[in-house]
Short mmCIF file of C-alpha atoms in Angstrom, two decimals:
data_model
loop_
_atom_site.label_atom_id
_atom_site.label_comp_id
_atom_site.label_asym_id
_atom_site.label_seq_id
_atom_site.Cartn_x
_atom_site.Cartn_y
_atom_site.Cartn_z
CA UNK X 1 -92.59 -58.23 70.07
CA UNK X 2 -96.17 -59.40 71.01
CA UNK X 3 -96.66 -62.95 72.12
CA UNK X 4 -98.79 -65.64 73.35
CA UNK X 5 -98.25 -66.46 76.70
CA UNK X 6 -99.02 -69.53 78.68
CA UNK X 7 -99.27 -70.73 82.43
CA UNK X 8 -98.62 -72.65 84.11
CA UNK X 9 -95.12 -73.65 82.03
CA UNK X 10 -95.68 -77.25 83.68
CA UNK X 11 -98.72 -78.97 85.77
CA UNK X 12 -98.52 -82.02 87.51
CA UNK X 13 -102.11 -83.57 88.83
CA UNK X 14 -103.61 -87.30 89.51
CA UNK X 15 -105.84 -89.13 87.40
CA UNK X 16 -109.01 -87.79 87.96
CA UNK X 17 -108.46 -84.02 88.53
CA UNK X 18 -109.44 -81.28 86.50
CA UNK X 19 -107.28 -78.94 84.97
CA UNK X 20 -107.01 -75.76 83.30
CA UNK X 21 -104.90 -74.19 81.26
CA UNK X 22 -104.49 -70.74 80.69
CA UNK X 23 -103.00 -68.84 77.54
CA UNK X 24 -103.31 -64.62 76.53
CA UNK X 25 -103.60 -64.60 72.73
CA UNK X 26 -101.50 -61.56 70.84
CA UNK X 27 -104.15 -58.99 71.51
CA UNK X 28 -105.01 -58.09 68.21
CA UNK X 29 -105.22 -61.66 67.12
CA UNK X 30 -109.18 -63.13 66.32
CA UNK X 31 -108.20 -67.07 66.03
CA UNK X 32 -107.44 -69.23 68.84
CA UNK X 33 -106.15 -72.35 68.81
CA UNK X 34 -104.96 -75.20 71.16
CA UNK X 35 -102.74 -78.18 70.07
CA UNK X 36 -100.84 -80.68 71.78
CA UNK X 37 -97.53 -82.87 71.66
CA UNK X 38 -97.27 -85.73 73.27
CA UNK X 39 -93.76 -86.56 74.00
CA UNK X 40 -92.03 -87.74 71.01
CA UNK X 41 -95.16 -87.32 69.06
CA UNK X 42 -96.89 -84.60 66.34
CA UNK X 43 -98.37 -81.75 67.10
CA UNK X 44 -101.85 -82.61 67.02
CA UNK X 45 -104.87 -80.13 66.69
CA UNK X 46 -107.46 -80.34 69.40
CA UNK X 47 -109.87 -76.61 68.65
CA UNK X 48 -110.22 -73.84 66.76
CA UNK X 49 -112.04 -70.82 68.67
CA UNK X 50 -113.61 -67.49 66.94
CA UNK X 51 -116.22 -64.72 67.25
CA UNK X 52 -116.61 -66.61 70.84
CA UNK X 53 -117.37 -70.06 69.66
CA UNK X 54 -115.57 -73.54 68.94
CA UNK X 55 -115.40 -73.51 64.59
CA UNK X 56 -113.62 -76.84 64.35
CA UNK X 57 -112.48 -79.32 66.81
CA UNK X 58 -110.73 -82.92 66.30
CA UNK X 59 -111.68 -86.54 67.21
CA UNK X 60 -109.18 -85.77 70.45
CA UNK X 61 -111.43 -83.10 71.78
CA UNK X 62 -113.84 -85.14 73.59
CA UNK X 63 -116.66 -84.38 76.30
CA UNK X 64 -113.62 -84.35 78.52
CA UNK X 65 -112.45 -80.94 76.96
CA UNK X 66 -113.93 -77.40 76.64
CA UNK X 67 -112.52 -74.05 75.96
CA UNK X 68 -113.48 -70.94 77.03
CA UNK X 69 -112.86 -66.99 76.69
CA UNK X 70 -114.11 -65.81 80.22
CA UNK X 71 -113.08 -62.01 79.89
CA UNK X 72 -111.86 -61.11 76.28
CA UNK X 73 -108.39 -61.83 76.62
CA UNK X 74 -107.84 -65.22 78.55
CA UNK X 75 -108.27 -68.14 76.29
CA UNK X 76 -108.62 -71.66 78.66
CA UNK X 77 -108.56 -75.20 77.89
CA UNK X 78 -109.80 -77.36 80.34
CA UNK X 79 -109.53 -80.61 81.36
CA UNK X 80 -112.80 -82.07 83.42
CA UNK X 81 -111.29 -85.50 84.34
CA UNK X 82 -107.70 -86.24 83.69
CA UNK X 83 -106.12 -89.58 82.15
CA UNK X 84 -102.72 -90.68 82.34
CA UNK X 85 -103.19 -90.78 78.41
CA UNK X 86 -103.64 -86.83 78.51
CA UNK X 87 -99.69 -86.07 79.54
CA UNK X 88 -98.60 -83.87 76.93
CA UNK X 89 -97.49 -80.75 76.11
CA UNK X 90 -100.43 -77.91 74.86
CA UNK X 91 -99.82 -75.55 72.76
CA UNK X 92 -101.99 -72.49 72.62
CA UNK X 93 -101.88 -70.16 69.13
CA UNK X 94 -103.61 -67.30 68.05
CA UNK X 95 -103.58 -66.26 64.37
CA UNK X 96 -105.19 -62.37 62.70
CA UNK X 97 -106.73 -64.81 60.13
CA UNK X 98 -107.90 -68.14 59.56
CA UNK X 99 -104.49 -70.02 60.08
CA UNK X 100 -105.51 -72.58 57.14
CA UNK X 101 -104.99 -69.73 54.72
CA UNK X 102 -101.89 -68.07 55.94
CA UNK X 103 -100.22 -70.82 57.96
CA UNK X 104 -98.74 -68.53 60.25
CA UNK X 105 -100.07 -69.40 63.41
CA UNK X 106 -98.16 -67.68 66.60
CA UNK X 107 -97.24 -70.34 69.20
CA UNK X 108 -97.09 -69.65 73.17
CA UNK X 109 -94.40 -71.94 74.85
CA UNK X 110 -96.82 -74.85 76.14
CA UNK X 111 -98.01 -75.99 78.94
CA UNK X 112 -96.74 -79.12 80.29
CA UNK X 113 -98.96 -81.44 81.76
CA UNK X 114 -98.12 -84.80 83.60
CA UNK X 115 -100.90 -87.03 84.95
CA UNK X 116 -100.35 -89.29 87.58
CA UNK J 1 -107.86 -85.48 59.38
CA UNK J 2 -105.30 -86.50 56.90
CA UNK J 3 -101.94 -87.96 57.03
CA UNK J 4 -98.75 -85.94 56.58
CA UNK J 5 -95.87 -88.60 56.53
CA UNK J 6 -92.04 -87.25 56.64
CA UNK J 7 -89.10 -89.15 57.21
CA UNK J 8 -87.70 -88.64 60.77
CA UNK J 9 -84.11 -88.85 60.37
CA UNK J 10 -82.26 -87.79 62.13
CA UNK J 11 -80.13 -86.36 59.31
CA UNK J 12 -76.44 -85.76 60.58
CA UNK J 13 -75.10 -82.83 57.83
CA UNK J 14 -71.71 -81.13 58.46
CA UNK J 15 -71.89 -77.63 58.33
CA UNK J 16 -72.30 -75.93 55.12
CA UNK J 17 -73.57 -78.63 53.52
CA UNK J 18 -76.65 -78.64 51.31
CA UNK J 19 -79.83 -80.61 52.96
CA UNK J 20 -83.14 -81.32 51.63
CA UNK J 21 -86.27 -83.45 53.12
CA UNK J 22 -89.54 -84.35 51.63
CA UNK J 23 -93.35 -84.57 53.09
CA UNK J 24 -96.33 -86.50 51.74
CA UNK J 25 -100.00 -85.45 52.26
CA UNK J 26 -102.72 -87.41 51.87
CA UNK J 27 -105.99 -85.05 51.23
CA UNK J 28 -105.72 -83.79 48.08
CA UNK J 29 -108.06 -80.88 49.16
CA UNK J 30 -104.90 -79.67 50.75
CA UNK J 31 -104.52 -75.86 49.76
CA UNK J 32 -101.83 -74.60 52.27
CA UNK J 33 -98.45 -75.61 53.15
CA UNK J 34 -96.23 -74.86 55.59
CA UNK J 35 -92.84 -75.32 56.84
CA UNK J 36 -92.46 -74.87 60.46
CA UNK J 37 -89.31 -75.29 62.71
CA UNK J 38 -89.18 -76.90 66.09
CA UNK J 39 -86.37 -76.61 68.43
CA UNK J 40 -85.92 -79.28 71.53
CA UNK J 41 -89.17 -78.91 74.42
CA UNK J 42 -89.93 -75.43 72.07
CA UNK J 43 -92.95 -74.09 70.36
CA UNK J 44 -93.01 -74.26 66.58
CA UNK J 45 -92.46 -71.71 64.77
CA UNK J 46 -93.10 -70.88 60.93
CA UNK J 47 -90.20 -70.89 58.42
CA UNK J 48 -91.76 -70.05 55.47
CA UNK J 49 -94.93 -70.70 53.29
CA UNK J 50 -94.64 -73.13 50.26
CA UNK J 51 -95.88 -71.30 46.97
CA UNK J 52 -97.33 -73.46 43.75
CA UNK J 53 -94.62 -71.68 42.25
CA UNK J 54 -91.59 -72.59 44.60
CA UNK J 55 -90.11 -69.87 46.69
CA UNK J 56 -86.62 -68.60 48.26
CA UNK J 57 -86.05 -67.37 51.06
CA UNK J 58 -82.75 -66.56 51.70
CA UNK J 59 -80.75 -70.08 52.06
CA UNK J 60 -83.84 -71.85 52.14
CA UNK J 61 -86.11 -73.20 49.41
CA UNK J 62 -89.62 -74.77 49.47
CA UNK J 63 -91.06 -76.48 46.63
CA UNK J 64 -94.65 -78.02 46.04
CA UNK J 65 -95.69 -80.95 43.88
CA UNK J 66 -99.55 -80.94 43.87
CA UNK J 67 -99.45 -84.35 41.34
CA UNK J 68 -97.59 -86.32 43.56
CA UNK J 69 -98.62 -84.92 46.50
CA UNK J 70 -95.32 -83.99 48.01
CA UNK J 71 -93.35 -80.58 49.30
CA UNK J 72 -89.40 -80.47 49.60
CA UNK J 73 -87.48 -78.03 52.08
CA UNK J 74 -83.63 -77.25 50.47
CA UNK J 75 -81.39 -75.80 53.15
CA UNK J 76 -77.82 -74.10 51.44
CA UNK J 77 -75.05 -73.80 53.27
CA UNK J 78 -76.31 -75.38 56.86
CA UNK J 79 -75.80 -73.55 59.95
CA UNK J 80 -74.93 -75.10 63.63
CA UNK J 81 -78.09 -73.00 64.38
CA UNK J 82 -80.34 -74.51 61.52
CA UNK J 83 -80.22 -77.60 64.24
CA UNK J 84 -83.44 -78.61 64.29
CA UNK J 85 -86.68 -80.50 63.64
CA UNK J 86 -88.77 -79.33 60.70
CA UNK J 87 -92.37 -79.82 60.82
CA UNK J 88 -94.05 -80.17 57.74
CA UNK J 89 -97.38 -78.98 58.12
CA UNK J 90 -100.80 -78.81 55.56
CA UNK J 91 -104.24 -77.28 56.01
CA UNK J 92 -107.30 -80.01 56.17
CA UNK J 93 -108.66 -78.62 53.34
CA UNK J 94 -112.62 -78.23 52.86
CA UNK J 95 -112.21 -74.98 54.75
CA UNK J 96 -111.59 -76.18 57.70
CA UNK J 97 -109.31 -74.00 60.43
CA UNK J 98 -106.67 -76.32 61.86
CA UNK J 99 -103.67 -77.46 60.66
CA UNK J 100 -102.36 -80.92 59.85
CA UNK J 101 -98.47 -81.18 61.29
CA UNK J 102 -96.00 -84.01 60.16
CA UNK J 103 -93.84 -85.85 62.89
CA UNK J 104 -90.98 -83.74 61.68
CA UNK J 105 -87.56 -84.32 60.08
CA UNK J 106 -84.82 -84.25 62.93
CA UNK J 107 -81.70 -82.20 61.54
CA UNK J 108 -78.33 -82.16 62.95
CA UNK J 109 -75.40 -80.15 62.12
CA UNK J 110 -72.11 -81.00 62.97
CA UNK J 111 -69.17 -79.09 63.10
#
């Protein structure tokens, strides 16, 4: 069964560093998402991502955060100067439509990042 | 982005009992909704869709109230395995792409 993969599983870095996180959407998918948990907390949207280009992003996806497609099947978030705040666990998700119409969007298994 | 409120539980249900939890929205624009499931330190995962209409899906029903603003998940005949936190979740409405998750309803199933 096709899936979204992510890497790494978990990241530890200092306050400060950048980051990136990697995901590979199912390849037949068109929307890309990332969302994160912090611990304890909802799952929070941070971007939406088609035809190569942020469509929506959230009040949490600051100048701090950008997103990228660099060859046609990596999808990366990244993080340009982490804060201890930023520990959490990111979800990536790729949908074949618009997830706000069919809900179903297909979650990788996070990436868990501590800040330090 | 609006609210989704659930209650967090945790609900402790003995197996094969009958549980059901609510969800609130707040933006009436709201089209979609969604139950997803969340196991411990796991990705969510959809359960089913929630139809004006109600729907079934096996021992699981969803219902929508668009007047009050609320959607109900009925679980028959619990499972050890429907252990679990369900995620109520909503579209923003307006056309936007994301989705709006709840906190989740923490269900526990006891032998």
């Amino acid at each position: 069964e096709p899936e979204v993969t992510q890497t790494p599983s978990h990241q530890v870095t200092q306050m400060g560093q950048e980051v990136i996180l990697r995901c590979v959407p199912i390849s037949n998918h068109l929307y890309f998402y990332w969302y994160r948990q912090i611990l304890g907390q909802k799952v929070e949207f941070l971007v939406s991502f088609y035809n190569n280009e942020i469509s929506e992003k959230s009040e949490i996806f600051d100048d701090q955060f950008s997103v990228e497609r660099p060859d046609g099947s990596n999808f990366t978030l990244k993080i340009r100067s982490t804060k201890l705040e930023d520990s959490a666990m990111y979800f990536c998700a790729s949908s074949t439509t618009s997830g706000t119409n069919t809900g179903e969007l297909f979650f990788g298994e996070g990436s868990r990042l501590t800040v330090l | 982005r609006k609210e989704v409120e659930q209650d967090p539980g945790p609900f402790n249900v003995p197996e094969g009992a009958t549980v059901a939890f609510n969800c609130t929205y707040s933006n009436s624009a709201s089209q979609s909704f969604f139950w997803y499931r969340q196991d411990c330190r796991k990705e969510p995962k959809l359960l089913m869709s929630v139809y004006s209409s109600g729907n079934e899906d096996g021992r699981f029903t969803a219902q929508l109230n668009r007047a009050s603003q609320y959607i109900s998940l009925l679980i028959r005949d619990s499972k050890l395995s429907d252990s679990a936190t369900y995620l109520c979740v909503v579209n923003s409405g307006g056309g936007a792409d994301g989705l709006t998750f709840g906190k989740g309803t923490h269900l526990i199933i006891q032998p």
